Amino acid sequence: MDIRQITDRFFAAPQIEAADFAALAEAGFGLVINNRPDNEVGPDQHSETMRAAAEAAGLQYVVNPLTMDTMTPDRQALQRDSAAGCDGKVLAYCRSGTRSTICWALSQAKEMDVADIVNAAANGGYDVSGLVPHLEALKSQG
């Protein structure tokens, strides 16, 4: 697994496997968010297969299939609210981790300083600097 830390509690990763959930539970994760649509993966990585494996490992599991066209405020809220409701660490995954990080960044625009969002994503290896105007617009909506 290529898990990248964005904040103390939020991590992003490229596609994980069902066999990874036990290790995630042992590492202190409490929630896994699947940001990858089923039509992008094979049957062994479909959301319900992954949900069964996550729950067998004692993890909460949220399906939030994202594309750049479906990165809507309600999807951002689902990721933000799911993470806020978890006591442990949170891992969001997609093909590369980029969509998961973008969703996190957009969902935090009203909560965090824009520069802190960009820096946190960069520390995890994701460049969200192109979102700065959008993040600032969201922040101004307060």
mmCIF file with all atom_site columns, C-alpha atoms in Angstrom, residues 17-105:
data_model
loop_
_atom_site.group_PDB
_atom_site.id
_atom_site.type_symbol
_atom_site.label_atom_id
_atom_site.label_alt_id
_atom_site.label_comp_id
_atom_site.label_asym_id
_atom_site.label_entity_id
_atom_site.label_seq_id
_atom_site.pdbx_PDB_ins_code
_atom_site.Cartn_x
_atom_site.Cartn_y
_atom_site.Cartn_z
_atom_site.occupancy
_atom_site.B_iso_or_equiv
_atom_site.pdbx_formal_charge
_atom_site.auth_seq_id
_atom_site.auth_comp_id
_atom_site.auth_asym_id
_atom_site.auth_atom_id
_atom_site.pdbx_PDB_model_num
ATOM 1  C CA . GLU A 1 17  ? -6.832  -4.508 -2.078  1.00 0.00 ? 17  GLU A CA 1
ATOM 2  C CA . ALA A 1 18  ? -9.310  -6.388 0.107   1.00 0.00 ? 18  ALA A CA 1
ATOM 3  C CA . ALA A 1 19  ? -6.363  -8.126 1.777   1.00 0.00 ? 19  ALA A CA 1
ATOM 4  C CA . ASP A 1 20  ? -5.088  -4.734 3.043   1.00 0.00 ? 20  ASP A CA 1
ATOM 5  C CA . PHE A 1 21  ? -7.898  -4.078 5.526   1.00 0.00 ? 21  PHE A CA 1
ATOM 6  C CA . ALA A 1 22  ? -6.456  -6.134 8.383   1.00 0.00 ? 22  ALA A CA 1
ATOM 7  C CA . ALA A 1 23  ? -3.193  -4.164 8.198   1.00 0.00 ? 23  ALA A CA 1
ATOM 8  C CA . LEU A 1 24  ? -5.130  -0.905 8.083   1.00 0.00 ? 24  LEU A CA 1
ATOM 9  C CA . ALA A 1 25  ? -7.051  -1.866 11.220  1.00 0.00 ? 25  ALA A CA 1
ATOM 10 C CA . GLU A 1 26  ? -3.797  -2.796 12.971  1.00 0.00 ? 26  GLU A CA 1
ATOM 11 C CA . ALA A 1 27  ? -2.330  0.589  11.953  1.00 0.00 ? 27  ALA A CA 1
ATOM 12 C CA . GLY A 1 28  ? -5.134  2.442  13.746  1.00 0.00 ? 28  GLY A CA 1
ATOM 13 C CA . PHE A 1 29  ? -7.448  3.255  10.878  1.00 0.00 ? 29  PHE A CA 1
ATOM 14 C CA . GLY A 1 30  ? -11.111 3.319  11.783  1.00 0.00 ? 30  GLY A CA 1
ATOM 15 C CA . LEU A 1 31  ? -12.653 4.318  8.469   1.00 0.00 ? 31  LEU A CA 1
ATOM 16 C CA . VAL A 1 32  ? -11.924 3.669  4.807   1.00 0.00 ? 32  VAL A CA 1
ATOM 17 C CA . ILE A 1 33  ? -13.622 5.801  2.152   1.00 0.00 ? 33  ILE A CA 1
ATOM 18 C CA . ASN A 1 34  ? -13.833 4.331  -1.331  1.00 0.00 ? 34  ASN A CA 1
ATOM 19 C CA . ASN A 1 35  ? -13.809 7.225  -3.790  1.00 0.00 ? 35  ASN A CA 1
ATOM 20 C CA . ARG A 1 36  ? -13.499 4.940  -6.816  1.00 0.00 ? 36  ARG A CA 1
ATOM 21 C CA . PRO A 1 37  ? -16.519 4.067  -9.003  1.00 0.00 ? 37  PRO A CA 1
ATOM 22 C CA . ASP A 1 38  ? -17.093 0.349  -9.556  1.00 0.00 ? 38  ASP A CA 1
ATOM 23 C CA . ASN A 1 39  ? -16.888 0.791  -13.341 1.00 0.00 ? 39  ASN A CA 1
ATOM 24 C CA . GLU A 1 40  ? -13.173 1.598  -12.969 1.00 0.00 ? 40  GLU A CA 1
ATOM 25 C CA . VAL A 1 41  ? -12.213 -1.637 -11.211 1.00 0.00 ? 41  VAL A CA 1
ATOM 26 C CA . GLY A 1 42  ? -12.574 -5.382 -11.551 1.00 0.00 ? 42  GLY A CA 1
ATOM 27 C CA . PRO A 1 43  ? -15.074 -7.423 -9.516  1.00 0.00 ? 43  PRO A CA 1
ATOM 28 C CA . ASP A 1 44  ? -12.509 -8.176 -6.794  1.00 0.00 ? 44  ASP A CA 1
ATOM 29 C CA . GLN A 1 45  ? -12.338 -4.425 -6.010  1.00 0.00 ? 45  GLN A CA 1
ATOM 30 C CA . HIS A 1 46  ? -16.036 -3.544 -6.328  1.00 0.00 ? 46  HIS A CA 1
ATOM 31 C CA . SER A 1 47  ? -17.408 -1.551 -3.447  1.00 0.00 ? 47  SER A CA 1
ATOM 32 C CA . GLU A 1 48  ? -19.471 -4.355 -1.904  1.00 0.00 ? 48  GLU A CA 1
ATOM 33 C CA . THR A 1 49  ? -16.548 -6.813 -2.045  1.00 0.00 ? 49  THR A CA 1
ATOM 34 C CA . MET A 1 50  ? -14.329 -4.211 -0.397  1.00 0.00 ? 50  MET A CA 1
ATOM 35 C CA . ARG A 1 51  ? -17.027 -3.334 2.152   1.00 0.00 ? 51  ARG A CA 1
ATOM 36 C CA . ALA A 1 52  ? -17.269 -6.978 3.255   1.00 0.00 ? 52  ALA A CA 1
ATOM 37 C CA . ALA A 1 53  ? -13.492 -7.162 3.695   1.00 0.00 ? 53  ALA A CA 1
ATOM 38 C CA . ALA A 1 54  ? -13.373 -3.861 5.589   1.00 0.00 ? 54  ALA A CA 1
ATOM 39 C CA . GLU A 1 55  ? -16.163 -4.824 7.940   1.00 0.00 ? 55  GLU A CA 1
ATOM 40 C CA . ALA A 1 56  ? -14.580 -8.250 8.535   1.00 0.00 ? 56  ALA A CA 1
ATOM 41 C CA . ALA A 1 57  ? -11.475 -6.364 9.698   1.00 0.00 ? 57  ALA A CA 1
ATOM 42 C CA . GLY A 1 58  ? -13.571 -4.201 12.011  1.00 0.00 ? 58  GLY A CA 1
ATOM 43 C CA . LEU A 1 59  ? -13.406 -1.046 9.902   1.00 0.00 ? 59  LEU A CA 1
ATOM 44 C CA . GLN A 1 60  ? -16.130 1.365  8.943   1.00 0.00 ? 60  GLN A CA 1
ATOM 45 C CA . TYR A 1 61  ? -16.479 1.671  5.168   1.00 0.00 ? 61  TYR A CA 1
ATOM 46 C CA . VAL A 1 62  ? -18.072 4.427  3.085   1.00 0.00 ? 62  VAL A CA 1
ATOM 47 C CA . VAL A 1 63  ? -18.700 4.291  -0.651  1.00 0.00 ? 63  VAL A CA 1
ATOM 48 C CA . ASN A 1 64  ? -18.362 7.743  -2.236  1.00 0.00 ? 64  ASN A CA 1
ATOM 49 C CA . PRO A 1 65  ? -17.661 7.118  -5.949  1.00 0.00 ? 65  PRO A CA 1
ATOM 50 C CA . LEU A 1 66  ? -16.077 10.224 -7.429  1.00 0.00 ? 66  LEU A CA 1
ATOM 51 C CA . THR A 1 67  ? -15.216 11.457 -10.862 1.00 0.00 ? 67  THR A CA 1
ATOM 52 C CA . MET A 1 68  ? -14.285 15.040 -11.591 1.00 0.00 ? 68  MET A CA 1
ATOM 53 C CA . ASP A 1 69  ? -17.863 15.460 -12.898 1.00 0.00 ? 69  ASP A CA 1
ATOM 54 C CA . THR A 1 70  ? -19.403 14.095 -9.690  1.00 0.00 ? 70  THR A CA 1
ATOM 55 C CA . MET A 1 71  ? -17.205 15.998 -7.211  1.00 0.00 ? 71  MET A CA 1
ATOM 56 C CA . THR A 1 72  ? -20.311 17.775 -5.954  1.00 0.00 ? 72  THR A CA 1
ATOM 57 C CA . PRO A 1 73  ? -20.832 19.507 -2.610  1.00 0.00 ? 73  PRO A CA 1
ATOM 58 C CA . ASP A 1 74  ? -22.898 16.560 -1.343  1.00 0.00 ? 74  ASP A CA 1
ATOM 59 C CA . ARG A 1 75  ? -20.065 14.115 -2.133  1.00 0.00 ? 75  ARG A CA 1
ATOM 60 C CA . GLN A 1 76  ? -17.592 16.451 -0.437  1.00 0.00 ? 76  GLN A CA 1
ATOM 61 C CA . ALA A 1 77  ? -19.883 16.646 2.590   1.00 0.00 ? 77  ALA A CA 1
ATOM 62 C CA . LEU A 1 78  ? -20.196 12.855 2.728   1.00 0.00 ? 78  LEU A CA 1
ATOM 63 C CA . GLN A 1 79  ? -16.412 12.514 2.892   1.00 0.00 ? 79  GLN A CA 1
ATOM 64 C CA . ARG A 1 80  ? -16.023 15.357 5.418   1.00 0.00 ? 80  ARG A CA 1
ATOM 65 C CA . ASP A 1 81  ? -18.872 14.193 7.666   1.00 0.00 ? 81  ASP A CA 1
ATOM 66 C CA . SER A 1 82  ? -17.833 10.539 7.519   1.00 0.00 ? 82  SER A CA 1
ATOM 67 C CA . ALA A 1 83  ? -14.292 11.450 8.534   1.00 0.00 ? 83  ALA A CA 1
ATOM 68 C CA . ALA A 1 84  ? -15.538 13.737 11.309  1.00 0.00 ? 84  ALA A CA 1
ATOM 69 C CA . GLY A 1 85  ? -17.621 10.909 12.735  1.00 0.00 ? 85  GLY A CA 1
ATOM 70 C CA . CYS A 1 86  ? -14.674 8.524  13.017  1.00 0.00 ? 86  CYS A CA 1
ATOM 71 C CA . ASP A 1 87  ? -12.483 8.299  16.111  1.00 0.00 ? 87  ASP A CA 1
ATOM 72 C CA . GLY A 1 88  ? -9.505  6.702  14.353  1.00 0.00 ? 88  GLY A CA 1
ATOM 73 C CA . LYS A 1 89  ? -7.492  7.550  11.299  1.00 0.00 ? 89  LYS A CA 1
ATOM 74 C CA . VAL A 1 90  ? -9.265  7.850  7.961   1.00 0.00 ? 90  VAL A CA 1
ATOM 75 C CA . LEU A 1 91  ? -8.046  6.506  4.626   1.00 0.00 ? 91  LEU A CA 1
ATOM 76 C CA . ALA A 1 92  ? -9.661  7.632  1.384   1.00 0.00 ? 92  ALA A CA 1
ATOM 77 C CA . TYR A 1 93  ? -8.631  5.854  -1.803  1.00 0.00 ? 93  TYR A CA 1
ATOM 78 C CA . CYS A 1 94  ? -9.193  6.093  -5.543  1.00 0.00 ? 94  CYS A CA 1
ATOM 79 C CA . ARG A 1 95  ? -7.033  5.264  -8.584  1.00 0.00 ? 95  ARG A CA 1
ATOM 80 C CA . SER A 1 96  ? -4.089  7.438  -7.544  1.00 0.00 ? 96  SER A CA 1
ATOM 81 C CA . GLY A 1 97  ? -5.263  9.202  -4.388  1.00 0.00 ? 97  GLY A CA 1
ATOM 82 C CA . THR A 1 98  ? -5.669  12.490 -6.253  1.00 0.00 ? 98  THR A CA 1
ATOM 83 C CA . ARG A 1 99  ? -9.486  12.569 -6.337  1.00 0.00 ? 99  ARG A CA 1
ATOM 84 C CA . SER A 1 100 ? -9.571  11.648 -2.658  1.00 0.00 ? 100 SER A CA 1
ATOM 85 C CA . THR A 1 101 ? -7.205  14.511 -1.833  1.00 0.00 ? 101 THR A CA 1
ATOM 86 C CA . ILE A 1 102 ? -9.095  16.991 -4.012  1.00 0.00 ? 102 ILE A CA 1
ATOM 87 C CA . CYS A 1 103 ? -12.345 16.011 -2.324  1.00 0.00 ? 103 CYS A CA 1
ATOM 88 C CA . TRP A 1 104 ? -10.709 16.450 1.086   1.00 0.00 ? 104 TRP A CA 1
ATOM 89 C CA . ALA A 1 105 ? -9.305  19.854 0.060   1.00 0.00 ? 105 ALA A CA 1
#
